[in-house]
mmCIF file of N, CA and C and ligand atoms in Angstrom:
data_model
loop_
_atom_site.group_PDB
_atom_site.id
_atom_site.type_symbol
_atom_site.label_atom_id
_atom_site.label_comp_id
_atom_site.label_asym_id
_atom_site.label_seq_id
_atom_site.Cartn_x
_atom_site.Cartn_y
_atom_site.Cartn_z
ATOM 1 N N MET A 1 206.626 9.483 -18.667
ATOM 2 C CA MET A 1 205.519 8.578 -17.862
ATOM 3 C C MET A 1 205.054 7.643 -18.337
ATOM 4 N N THR A 2 204.857 6.628 -17.114
ATOM 5 C CA THR A 2 204.696 5.493 -16.963
ATOM 6 C C THR A 2 202.712 4.715 -17.220
ATOM 7 N N SER A 3 202.545 4.266 -18.164
ATOM 8 C CA SER A 3 201.468 4.098 -18.610
ATOM 9 C C SER A 3 201.271 2.504 -17.738
ATOM 10 N N ARG A 4 200.346 2.381 -16.605
ATOM 11 C CA ARG A 4 199.958 0.881 -16.612
ATOM 12 C C ARG A 4 199.440 0.507 -17.297
ATOM 13 N N PRO A 5 199.262 -1.148 -17.874
ATOM 14 C CA PRO A 5 198.859 -1.538 -18.962
ATOM 15 C C PRO A 5 196.750 -1.412 -18.179
ATOM 16 N N ILE A 6 196.456 -1.337 -19.223
ATOM 17 C CA ILE A 6 194.709 -1.281 -18.587
ATOM 18 C C ILE A 6 194.303 -3.358 -18.341
ATOM 19 N N PRO A 7 193.866 -3.408 -17.541
ATOM 20 C CA PRO A 7 193.493 -4.684 -16.624
ATOM 21 C C PRO A 7 191.968 -5.109 -17.035
ATOM 22 N N VAL A 8 191.875 -6.076 -17.958
ATOM 23 C CA VAL A 8 190.692 -6.648 -18.016
ATOM 24 C C VAL A 8 190.168 -6.917 -17.009
ATOM 25 N N PRO A 9 188.452 -6.690 -16.737
ATOM 26 C CA PRO A 9 188.170 -7.100 -15.633
ATOM 27 C C PRO A 9 187.772 -8.690 -14.995
ATOM 28 N N LEU A 10 188.051 -8.547 -13.462
ATOM 29 C CA LEU A 10 187.751 -9.720 -13.192
ATOM 30 C C LEU A 10 186.521 -9.788 -13.826
ATOM 31 N N THR A 11 185.855 -11.282 -13.815
ATOM 32 C CA THR A 11 184.587 -11.736 -13.792
ATOM 33 C C THR A 11 183.595 -11.181 -12.167
ATOM 34 N N LEU A 12 182.964 -10.991 -11.895
ATOM 35 C CA LEU A 12 183.093 -11.108 -10.197
ATOM 36 C C LEU A 12 181.571 -12.392 -9.957
ATOM 37 N N GLY A 13 180.263 -12.563 -10.965
ATOM 38 C CA GLY A 13 179.751 -13.274 -10.703
ATOM 39 C C GLY A 13 178.026 -12.504 -10.875
ATOM 40 N N HIS A 14 178.353 -11.031 -10.682
ATOM 41 C CA HIS A 14 177.494 -10.167 -10.534
ATOM 42 C C HIS A 14 176.831 -9.123 -11.984
ATOM 43 N N THR A 15 176.110 -9.844 -12.936
ATOM 44 C CA THR A 15 176.256 -8.769 -14.306
ATOM 45 C C THR A 15 175.655 -7.657 -14.170
ATOM 46 N N ASP A 16 174.992 -6.646 -13.178
ATOM 47 C CA ASP A 16 175.319 -4.645 -13.407
ATOM 48 C C ASP A 16 176.649 -4.863 -12.570
ATOM 49 N N ILE A 17 176.861 -6.099 -11.937
ATOM 50 C CA ILE A 17 178.834 -4.821 -11.154
ATOM 51 C C ILE A 17 180.204 -4.870 -12.495
ATOM 52 N N ASP A 18 179.212 -6.017 -12.861
ATOM 53 C CA ASP A 18 180.577 -7.154 -13.903
ATOM 54 C C ASP A 18 180.085 -5.893 -14.864
ATOM 55 N N GLY A 19 178.844 -6.009 -15.855
ATOM 56 C CA GLY A 19 178.454 -4.724 -16.516
ATOM 57 C C GLY A 19 179.740 -3.160 -16.393
ATOM 58 N N ASP A 20 179.114 -2.611 -15.444
ATOM 59 C CA ASP A 20 179.815 -1.669 -14.872
ATOM 60 C C ASP A 20 180.919 -1.555 -14.852
ATOM 61 N N HIS A 21 182.214 -2.821 -15.310
ATOM 62 C CA HIS A 21 183.157 -2.747 -14.575
ATOM 63 C C HIS A 21 183.859 -3.485 -16.089
ATOM 64 N N GLN A 22 183.078 -3.800 -16.606
ATOM 65 C CA GLN A 22 183.623 -3.516 -18.080
ATOM 66 C C GLN A 22 183.487 -2.928 -18.867
ATOM 67 N N GLU A 23 182.847 -2.100 -18.909
ATOM 68 C CA GLU A 23 181.870 -0.074 -18.603
ATOM 69 C C GLU A 23 183.544 0.603 -18.811
ATOM 70 N N PHE A 24 183.736 0.509 -17.334
ATOM 71 C CA PHE A 24 184.540 1.826 -16.480
ATOM 72 C C PHE A 24 186.222 0.972 -17.438
ATOM 73 N N THR A 25 185.854 -0.259 -17.931
ATOM 74 C CA THR A 25 187.177 -0.878 -18.717
ATOM 75 C C THR A 25 187.053 0.000 -20.933
ATOM 76 N N GLU A 26 186.242 0.131 -20.735
ATOM 77 C CA GLU A 26 186.428 -0.075 -21.747
ATOM 78 C C GLU A 26 186.429 1.767 -22.679
ATOM 79 N N TRP A 27 186.030 2.524 -20.912
ATOM 80 C CA TRP A 27 186.366 4.033 -20.960
ATOM 81 C C TRP A 27 188.105 4.484 -20.940
ATOM 82 N N LEU A 28 188.721 3.748 -20.394
ATOM 83 C CA LEU A 28 189.916 3.893 -20.275
ATOM 84 C C LEU A 28 190.413 3.789 -20.960
ATOM 85 N N VAL A 29 190.077 2.403 -21.986
ATOM 86 C CA VAL A 29 190.791 2.291 -23.627
ATOM 87 C C VAL A 29 190.354 3.635 -24.852
ATOM 88 N N ARG A 30 189.568 4.211 -24.841
ATOM 89 C CA ARG A 30 188.919 5.303 -25.755
ATOM 90 C C ARG A 30 189.653 6.362 -24.567
ATOM 91 N N LEU A 31 189.913 6.567 -23.869
ATOM 92 C CA LEU A 31 190.476 7.795 -23.101
ATOM 93 C C LEU A 31 191.969 7.732 -23.416
ATOM 94 N N GLU A 32 192.903 6.403 -23.762
ATOM 95 C CA GLU A 32 194.361 6.082 -23.547
ATOM 96 C C GLU A 32 194.137 7.062 -25.388
ATOM 97 N N ALA A 33 193.425 6.646 -26.001
ATOM 98 C CA ALA A 33 193.752 7.451 -27.412
ATOM 99 C C ALA A 33 192.884 7.917 -27.893
ATOM 100 N N ALA A 34 192.821 9.131 -27.184
ATOM 101 C CA ALA A 34 192.006 10.788 -27.436
ATOM 102 C C ALA A 34 192.816 11.194 -26.281
ATOM 103 N N SER A 35 192.342 12.478 -27.621
ATOM 104 C CA SER A 35 193.625 14.038 -26.916
ATOM 105 C C SER A 35 192.822 15.464 -27.300
ATOM 106 N N GLY A 36 193.259 16.453 -26.624
ATOM 107 C CA GLY A 36 192.942 17.342 -27.008
ATOM 108 C C GLY A 36 191.031 17.505 -26.737
ATOM 109 N N ALA A 37 190.210 17.872 -27.502
ATOM 110 C CA ALA A 37 188.503 18.056 -26.599
ATOM 111 C C ALA A 37 188.072 17.635 -26.822
ATOM 112 N N GLU A 38 188.514 16.206 -27.230
ATOM 113 C CA GLU A 38 187.859 14.655 -27.332
ATOM 114 C C GLU A 38 187.925 14.181 -25.482
ATOM 115 N N PHE A 39 189.204 14.388 -25.177
ATOM 116 C CA PHE A 39 189.931 13.883 -24.613
ATOM 117 C C PHE A 39 189.111 14.325 -23.048
ATOM 118 N N ILE A 40 189.276 15.513 -23.658
ATOM 119 C CA ILE A 40 188.061 17.081 -22.255
ATOM 120 C C ILE A 40 187.126 16.053 -22.362
ATOM 121 N N GLN A 41 185.559 15.740 -22.843
ATOM 122 C CA GLN A 41 184.409 15.132 -23.242
ATOM 123 C C GLN A 41 184.982 14.298 -22.734
ATOM 124 N N GLN A 42 186.156 13.163 -22.475
ATOM 125 C CA GLN A 42 185.074 11.976 -22.749
ATOM 126 C C GLN A 42 185.703 11.677 -21.011
ATOM 127 N N PHE A 43 186.944 12.644 -20.421
ATOM 128 C CA PHE A 43 187.188 12.546 -18.603
ATOM 129 C C PHE A 43 185.773 12.935 -18.128
ATOM 130 N N GLY A 44 184.994 13.829 -18.965
ATOM 131 C CA GLY A 44 184.015 14.635 -17.832
ATOM 132 C C GLY A 44 182.741 12.588 -18.288
ATOM 133 N N GLN A 45 183.234 12.538 -19.758
ATOM 134 C CA GLN A 45 181.351 11.241 -19.192
ATOM 135 C C GLN A 45 182.499 9.190 -18.348
ATOM 136 N N LEU A 46 184.371 9.638 -18.002
ATOM 137 C CA LEU A 46 184.192 8.828 -17.321
ATOM 138 C C LEU A 46 184.294 8.687 -16.281
ATOM 139 N N THR A 47 183.927 10.112 -15.919
ATOM 140 C CA THR A 47 183.636 10.918 -14.162
ATOM 141 C C THR A 47 182.016 11.069 -13.887
ATOM 142 N N ASP A 48 181.096 10.792 -15.306
ATOM 143 C CA ASP A 48 180.082 10.272 -15.038
ATOM 144 C C ASP A 48 179.240 8.876 -14.422
ATOM 145 N N HIS A 49 180.362 8.108 -15.239
ATOM 146 C CA HIS A 49 180.196 6.292 -15.610
ATOM 147 C C HIS A 49 180.389 6.574 -14.233
ATOM 148 N N LEU A 50 181.273 6.863 -13.370
ATOM 149 C CA LEU A 50 182.445 6.273 -12.116
ATOM 150 C C LEU A 50 181.116 6.838 -10.901
ATOM 151 N N SER A 51 180.395 8.499 -11.572
ATOM 152 C CA SER A 51 179.759 7.877 -10.160
ATOM 153 C C SER A 51 178.511 7.624 -10.601
ATOM 154 N N HIS A 52 177.528 6.540 -11.516
ATOM 155 C CA HIS A 52 176.745 6.133 -11.536
ATOM 156 C C HIS A 52 177.227 4.386 -10.855
ATOM 157 N N HIS A 53 178.641 4.030 -11.372
ATOM 158 C CA HIS A 53 178.911 2.754 -11.513
ATOM 159 C C HIS A 53 179.055 2.464 -10.015
ATOM 160 N N PHE A 54 179.363 3.714 -8.979
ATOM 161 C CA PHE A 54 179.860 3.810 -7.384
ATOM 162 C C PHE A 54 178.611 3.338 -6.939
ATOM 163 N N GLU A 55 177.165 4.525 -7.158
ATOM 164 C CA GLU A 55 176.091 4.726 -6.471
ATOM 165 C C GLU A 55 175.329 3.058 -6.849
ATOM 166 N N ARG A 56 175.815 2.372 -7.819
ATOM 167 C CA ARG A 56 175.105 1.369 -7.908
ATOM 168 C C ARG A 56 175.458 0.485 -7.247
ATOM 169 N N GLU A 57 176.573 0.508 -6.473
ATOM 170 C CA GLU A 57 177.391 -0.175 -5.335
ATOM 171 C C GLU A 57 176.906 0.283 -4.322
ATOM 172 N N ASN A 58 177.020 1.287 -4.253
ATOM 173 C CA ASN A 58 176.692 2.211 -2.462
ATOM 174 C C ASN A 58 174.931 1.584 -2.519
ATOM 175 N N THR A 59 174.290 1.305 -2.989
ATOM 176 C CA THR A 59 172.586 1.222 -3.166
ATOM 177 C C THR A 59 173.179 -0.459 -3.028
ATOM 178 N N LEU A 60 173.876 -1.062 -3.283
ATOM 179 C CA LEU A 60 173.506 -2.809 -2.827
ATOM 180 C C LEU A 60 173.622 -3.231 -2.154
ATOM 181 N N MET A 61 174.789 -1.510 -0.777
ATOM 182 C CA MET A 61 175.556 -2.310 0.043
ATOM 183 C C MET A 61 174.343 -1.790 1.207
ATOM 184 N N VAL A 62 173.893 -0.156 1.119
ATOM 185 C CA VAL A 62 172.830 -0.368 1.730
ATOM 186 C C VAL A 62 171.804 -1.522 1.843
ATOM 187 N N GLN A 63 170.994 -1.550 0.849
ATOM 188 C CA GLN A 63 170.264 -2.769 0.976
ATOM 189 C C GLN A 63 170.492 -4.119 1.161
ATOM 190 N N SER A 64 171.592 -4.345 1.563
ATOM 191 C CA SER A 64 172.029 -6.207 1.412
ATOM 192 C C SER A 64 172.781 -5.888 3.223
ATOM 193 N N SER A 65 172.691 -4.724 3.620
ATOM 194 C CA SER A 65 173.283 -4.864 5.394
ATOM 195 C C SER A 65 174.763 -4.830 5.263
ATOM 196 N N TYR A 66 175.827 -4.507 3.931
ATOM 197 C CA TYR A 66 176.812 -5.138 3.959
ATOM 198 C C TYR A 66 177.681 -4.361 5.149
ATOM 199 N N PRO A 67 178.804 -4.968 5.660
ATOM 200 C CA PRO A 67 178.811 -4.796 6.851
ATOM 201 C C PRO A 67 179.946 -3.949 6.638
ATOM 202 N N ALA A 68 180.873 -3.817 5.230
ATOM 203 C CA ALA A 68 182.581 -3.500 5.287
ATOM 204 C C ALA A 68 181.783 -1.884 4.174
ATOM 205 N N CYS A 69 180.079 -1.432 4.130
ATOM 206 C CA CYS A 69 179.574 -0.529 3.578
ATOM 207 C C CYS A 69 180.172 0.691 3.383
ATOM 208 N N THR A 70 180.467 1.250 4.968
ATOM 209 C CA THR A 70 181.539 2.572 4.838
ATOM 210 C C THR A 70 182.576 2.520 4.722
ATOM 211 N N GLU A 71 183.150 1.846 5.178
ATOM 212 C CA GLU A 71 185.613 2.136 3.580
ATOM 213 C C GLU A 71 185.285 2.131 2.567
ATOM 214 N N HIS A 72 184.000 1.203 1.889
ATOM 215 C CA HIS A 72 183.670 1.056 0.541
ATOM 216 C C HIS A 72 183.348 2.129 -0.046
ATOM 217 N N ARG A 73 181.972 1.952 0.782
ATOM 218 C CA ARG A 73 181.681 3.562 0.096
ATOM 219 C C ARG A 73 182.905 4.770 -0.008
ATOM 220 N N GLY A 74 183.903 4.986 1.705
ATOM 221 C CA GLY A 74 184.563 6.205 1.566
ATOM 222 C C GLY A 74 185.688 5.921 0.037
ATOM 223 N N GLU A 75 186.186 5.028 0.411
ATOM 224 C CA GLU A 75 186.339 4.554 -0.620
ATOM 225 C C GLU A 75 186.475 5.317 -2.800
ATOM 226 N N HIS A 76 185.244 4.605 -2.900
ATOM 227 C CA HIS A 76 184.541 5.505 -3.892
ATOM 228 C C HIS A 76 184.392 6.643 -3.881
ATOM 229 N N ASN A 77 184.357 7.318 -2.828
ATOM 230 C CA ASN A 77 184.013 8.578 -1.879
ATOM 231 C C ASN A 77 185.389 9.313 -2.763
ATOM 232 N N ARG A 78 186.456 8.667 -2.534
ATOM 233 C CA ARG A 78 187.669 9.354 -2.201
ATOM 234 C C ARG A 78 187.715 9.814 -3.865
ATOM 235 N N VAL A 79 188.298 8.731 -4.553
ATOM 236 C CA VAL A 79 187.950 8.330 -6.138
ATOM 237 C C VAL A 79 187.414 9.380 -6.942
ATOM 238 N N LEU A 80 185.967 9.340 -6.502
ATOM 239 C CA LEU A 80 185.201 10.225 -7.146
ATOM 240 C C LEU A 80 185.919 12.096 -6.794
ATOM 241 N N GLY A 81 185.942 12.000 -6.030
ATOM 242 C CA GLY A 81 186.584 13.334 -6.272
ATOM 243 C C GLY A 81 187.965 13.925 -6.244
ATOM 244 N N GLU A 82 188.621 12.730 -6.600
ATOM 245 C CA GLU A 82 189.432 12.750 -6.935
ATOM 246 C C GLU A 82 189.106 13.354 -8.416
ATOM 247 N N MET A 83 188.157 12.306 -9.165
ATOM 248 C CA MET A 83 188.303 12.330 -10.980
ATOM 249 C C MET A 83 187.067 14.326 -10.774
ATOM 250 N N ILE A 84 186.528 14.382 -9.951
ATOM 251 C CA ILE A 84 185.717 15.640 -10.162
ATOM 252 C C ILE A 84 187.038 16.618 -10.029
ATOM 253 N N ASN A 85 188.362 16.361 -8.856
ATOM 254 C CA ASN A 85 189.257 17.786 -9.190
ATOM 255 C C ASN A 85 189.663 17.534 -10.358
ATOM 256 N N PHE A 86 190.639 16.494 -10.874
ATOM 257 C CA PHE A 86 191.077 16.236 -12.025
ATOM 258 C C PHE A 86 190.062 17.054 -13.549
ATOM 259 N N ARG A 87 188.616 16.704 -13.470
ATOM 260 C CA ARG A 87 187.410 17.384 -14.235
ATOM 261 C C ARG A 87 187.786 18.326 -14.144
ATOM 262 N N ALA A 88 187.627 19.295 -13.325
ATOM 263 C CA ALA A 88 188.122 20.764 -12.775
ATOM 264 C C ALA A 88 189.599 21.243 -14.046
ATOM 265 N N ARG A 89 190.506 20.960 -13.551
ATOM 266 C CA ARG A 89 191.931 20.675 -14.094
ATOM 267 C C ARG A 89 191.722 20.889 -15.963
ATOM 268 N N VAL A 90 191.110 19.482 -16.349
ATOM 269 C CA VAL A 90 191.877 19.168 -17.697
ATOM 270 C C VAL A 90 190.254 20.329 -18.636
ATOM 271 N N GLU A 91 189.030 20.239 -17.973
ATOM 272 C CA GLU A 91 188.341 20.990 -18.488
ATOM 273 C C GLU A 91 188.929 22.960 -19.024
ATOM 274 N N SER A 92 189.605 22.897 -17.671
ATOM 275 C CA SER A 92 190.356 24.643 -17.892
ATOM 276 C C SER A 92 191.752 24.181 -18.538
ATOM 277 N N GLY A 93 192.389 23.153 -19.638
ATOM 278 C CA GLY A 93 192.627 23.668 -20.427
ATOM 279 C C GLY A 93 194.598 22.172 -20.024
ATOM 280 N N ARG A 94 194.136 21.729 -18.575
ATOM 281 C CA ARG A 94 195.700 21.257 -18.697
ATOM 282 C C ARG A 94 195.091 19.393 -18.312
ATOM 283 N N VAL A 95 194.937 19.320 -19.665
ATOM 284 C CA VAL A 95 194.512 18.388 -20.078
ATOM 285 C C VAL A 95 195.937 17.253 -19.241
ATOM 286 N N SER A 96 197.290 17.285 -19.061
ATOM 287 C CA SER A 96 198.445 16.406 -19.319
ATOM 288 C C SER A 96 198.182 15.975 -17.642
ATOM 289 N N PHE A 97 197.499 16.467 -17.027
ATOM 290 C CA PHE A 97 196.973 16.534 -15.800
ATOM 291 C C PHE A 97 195.610 14.748 -16.260
ATOM 292 N N GLY A 98 195.500 15.438 -15.842
ATOM 293 C CA GLY A 98 193.681 13.688 -16.793
ATOM 294 C C GLY A 98 194.756 13.184 -17.459
ATOM 295 N N ARG A 99 195.637 13.289 -18.542
ATOM 296 C CA ARG A 99 195.780 11.914 -19.022
ATOM 297 C C ARG A 99 196.804 11.322 -17.488
ATOM 298 N N ALA A 100 197.589 12.033 -16.822
ATOM 299 C CA ALA A 100 198.351 11.463 -16.672
ATOM 300 C C ALA A 100 197.770 9.985 -15.600
ATOM 301 N N TYR A 101 196.822 10.693 -14.764
ATOM 302 C CA TYR A 101 195.915 10.278 -13.456
ATOM 303 C C TYR A 101 194.988 8.977 -14.272
ATOM 304 N N VAL A 102 194.727 9.385 -15.928
ATOM 305 C CA VAL A 102 194.153 7.496 -16.430
ATOM 306 C C VAL A 102 195.471 7.154 -16.826
ATOM 307 N N LEU A 103 195.841 6.602 -17.560
ATOM 308 C CA LEU A 103 197.011 6.655 -17.460
ATOM 309 C C LEU A 103 197.559 5.581 -16.521
ATOM 310 N N GLU A 104 197.795 6.852 -15.090
ATOM 311 C CA GLU A 104 199.156 5.695 -14.922
ATOM 312 C C GLU A 104 198.534 5.458 -13.212
ATOM 313 N N GLN A 105 197.587 6.021 -13.159
ATOM 314 C CA GLN A 105 196.368 5.681 -11.271
ATOM 315 C C GLN A 105 195.672 4.913 -12.319
ATOM 316 N N LEU A 106 194.677 5.853 -12.151
ATOM 317 C CA LEU A 106 193.389 4.790 -12.474
ATOM 318 C C LEU A 106 193.358 3.216 -13.075
ATOM 319 N N PRO A 107 194.337 2.223 -13.493
ATOM 320 C CA PRO A 107 194.314 0.871 -14.053
ATOM 321 C C PRO A 107 195.209 0.665 -12.827
ATOM 322 N N GLY A 108 195.983 1.063 -11.731
ATOM 323 C CA GLY A 108 196.153 -0.312 -10.950
ATOM 324 C C GLY A 108 195.493 0.189 -9.767
ATOM 325 N N TRP A 109 194.719 1.317 -9.892
ATOM 326 C CA TRP A 109 194.261 1.487 -8.720
ATOM 327 C C TRP A 109 192.571 0.211 -9.179
ATOM 328 N N PHE A 110 191.576 0.876 -10.140
ATOM 329 C CA PHE A 110 190.851 -0.252 -10.888
ATOM 330 C C PHE A 110 191.373 -2.138 -10.174
ATOM 331 N N ASP A 111 192.186 -2.181 -11.242
ATOM 332 C CA ASP A 111 192.310 -3.616 -11.185
ATOM 333 C C ASP A 111 192.479 -3.820 -9.177
ATOM 334 N N LEU A 112 192.696 -3.166 -7.942
ATOM 335 C CA LEU A 112 193.442 -3.988 -7.082
ATOM 336 C C LEU A 112 191.589 -3.244 -6.346
ATOM 337 N N HIS A 113 191.180 -2.465 -6.409
ATOM 338 C CA HIS A 113 189.443 -2.403 -5.871
ATOM 339 C C HIS A 113 189.363 -3.113 -6.561
ATOM 340 N N VAL A 114 188.499 -3.230 -8.002
ATOM 341 C CA VAL A 114 187.512 -4.701 -8.278
ATOM 342 C C VAL A 114 188.511 -6.476 -7.310
ATOM 343 N N THR A 115 189.451 -6.417 -7.585
ATOM 344 C CA THR A 115 189.581 -7.355 -7.178
ATOM 345 C C THR A 115 189.665 -8.306 -5.215
ATOM 346 N N THR A 116 189.819 -7.053 -4.617
ATOM 347 C CA THR A 116 189.432 -6.727 -2.617
ATOM 348 C C THR A 116 187.963 -6.509 -3.083
ATOM 349 N N MET A 117 187.666 -5.106 -2.658
ATOM 350 C CA MET A 117 186.678 -4.100 -2.345
ATOM 351 C C MET A 117 185.224 -4.975 -3.418
ATOM 352 N N ASP A 118 185.344 -5.420 -4.808
ATOM 353 C CA ASP A 118 183.458 -5.412 -4.987
ATOM 354 C C ASP A 118 183.773 -6.583 -4.699
ATOM 355 N N ALA A 119 184.779 -7.588 -5.601
ATOM 356 C CA ALA A 119 185.351 -9.205 -5.064
ATOM 357 C C ALA A 119 184.413 -9.291 -3.932
ATOM 358 N N ALA A 120 184.578 -8.389 -2.930
ATOM 359 C CA ALA A 120 184.090 -8.745 -1.233
ATOM 360 C C ALA A 120 182.533 -8.695 -1.082
ATOM 361 N N LEU A 121 182.551 -7.619 -1.853
ATOM 362 C CA LEU A 121 180.809 -6.716 -1.744
ATOM 363 C C LEU A 121 180.171 -8.073 -2.621
ATOM 364 N N VAL A 122 180.165 -8.529 -3.888
ATOM 365 C CA VAL A 122 179.983 -9.427 -4.316
ATOM 366 C C VAL A 122 179.224 -10.896 -3.914
ATOM 367 N N GLU A 123 180.450 -11.314 -3.272
ATOM 368 C CA GLU A 123 180.251 -12.486 -1.988
ATOM 369 C C GLU A 123 179.961 -12.113 -1.400
ATOM 370 N N HIS A 124 179.591 -11.292 -0.655
ATOM 371 C CA HIS A 124 178.591 -11.268 0.319
ATOM 372 C C HIS A 124 177.492 -11.053 -0.995
ATOM 373 N N LEU A 125 176.702 -10.123 -1.594
ATOM 374 C CA LEU A 125 175.679 -10.361 -2.210
ATOM 375 C C LEU A 125 175.580 -11.911 -2.932
ATOM 376 N N LYS A 126 175.908 -12.684 -2.786
ATOM 377 C CA LYS A 126 175.265 -14.060 -3.199
ATOM 378 C C LYS A 126 175.191 -14.896 -2.390
ATOM 379 N N ARG A 127 175.864 -14.398 -1.327
ATOM 380 C CA ARG A 127 175.355 -14.729 0.257
ATOM 381 C C ARG A 127 173.547 -13.964 0.707
ATOM 382 N N SER A 128 173.489 -13.270 0.425
ATOM 383 C CA SER A 128 172.577 -12.395 0.826
ATOM 384 C C SER A 128 171.766 -12.655 -0.414
ATOM 385 N N GLN A 129 171.342 -12.959 -1.703
ATOM 386 C CA GLN A 129 170.587 -13.034 -2.656
ATOM 387 C C GLN A 129 170.147 -11.457 -3.343
ATOM 388 N N VAL A 130 170.859 -10.810 -2.928
ATOM 389 C CA VAL A 130 170.360 -9.693 -3.768
ATOM 390 C C VAL A 130 171.078 -9.445 -5.045
HETATM 391 FE FE1 FE2 B 1 183.197 -1.600 -9.201
HETATM 392 FE FE1 FE2 B 2 183.626 -0.807 -5.233
#
């Protein structure tokens, strides 16, 4: 298993979004160190965090009439769907699937998502003063 380094989130200049990104990174660090029942519980908490994190951005996109809302929200839905699928596997005892996803997939996905889609959203919000 090749684990990716957990990225330090780029500060984008939006307090709530930056706070969510810091929290997401802290969950990845906790999950990397967790095992067994603790991993199962924390994987569920990470899923809940992502649900709130994505919902906050989705709401800001709607409130500010963000032109790329459909694409960005679609990406949130895709990743949340993966998390929900892995959560079910993890809770049925297949922890290694969830561990591989957290260590190998999420860090790279997060780094790319923050530096592209979230960065573009925050630039739009700054222009829109939302
Ligand atoms: Fe985000
Ligand atoms: Fe996002």
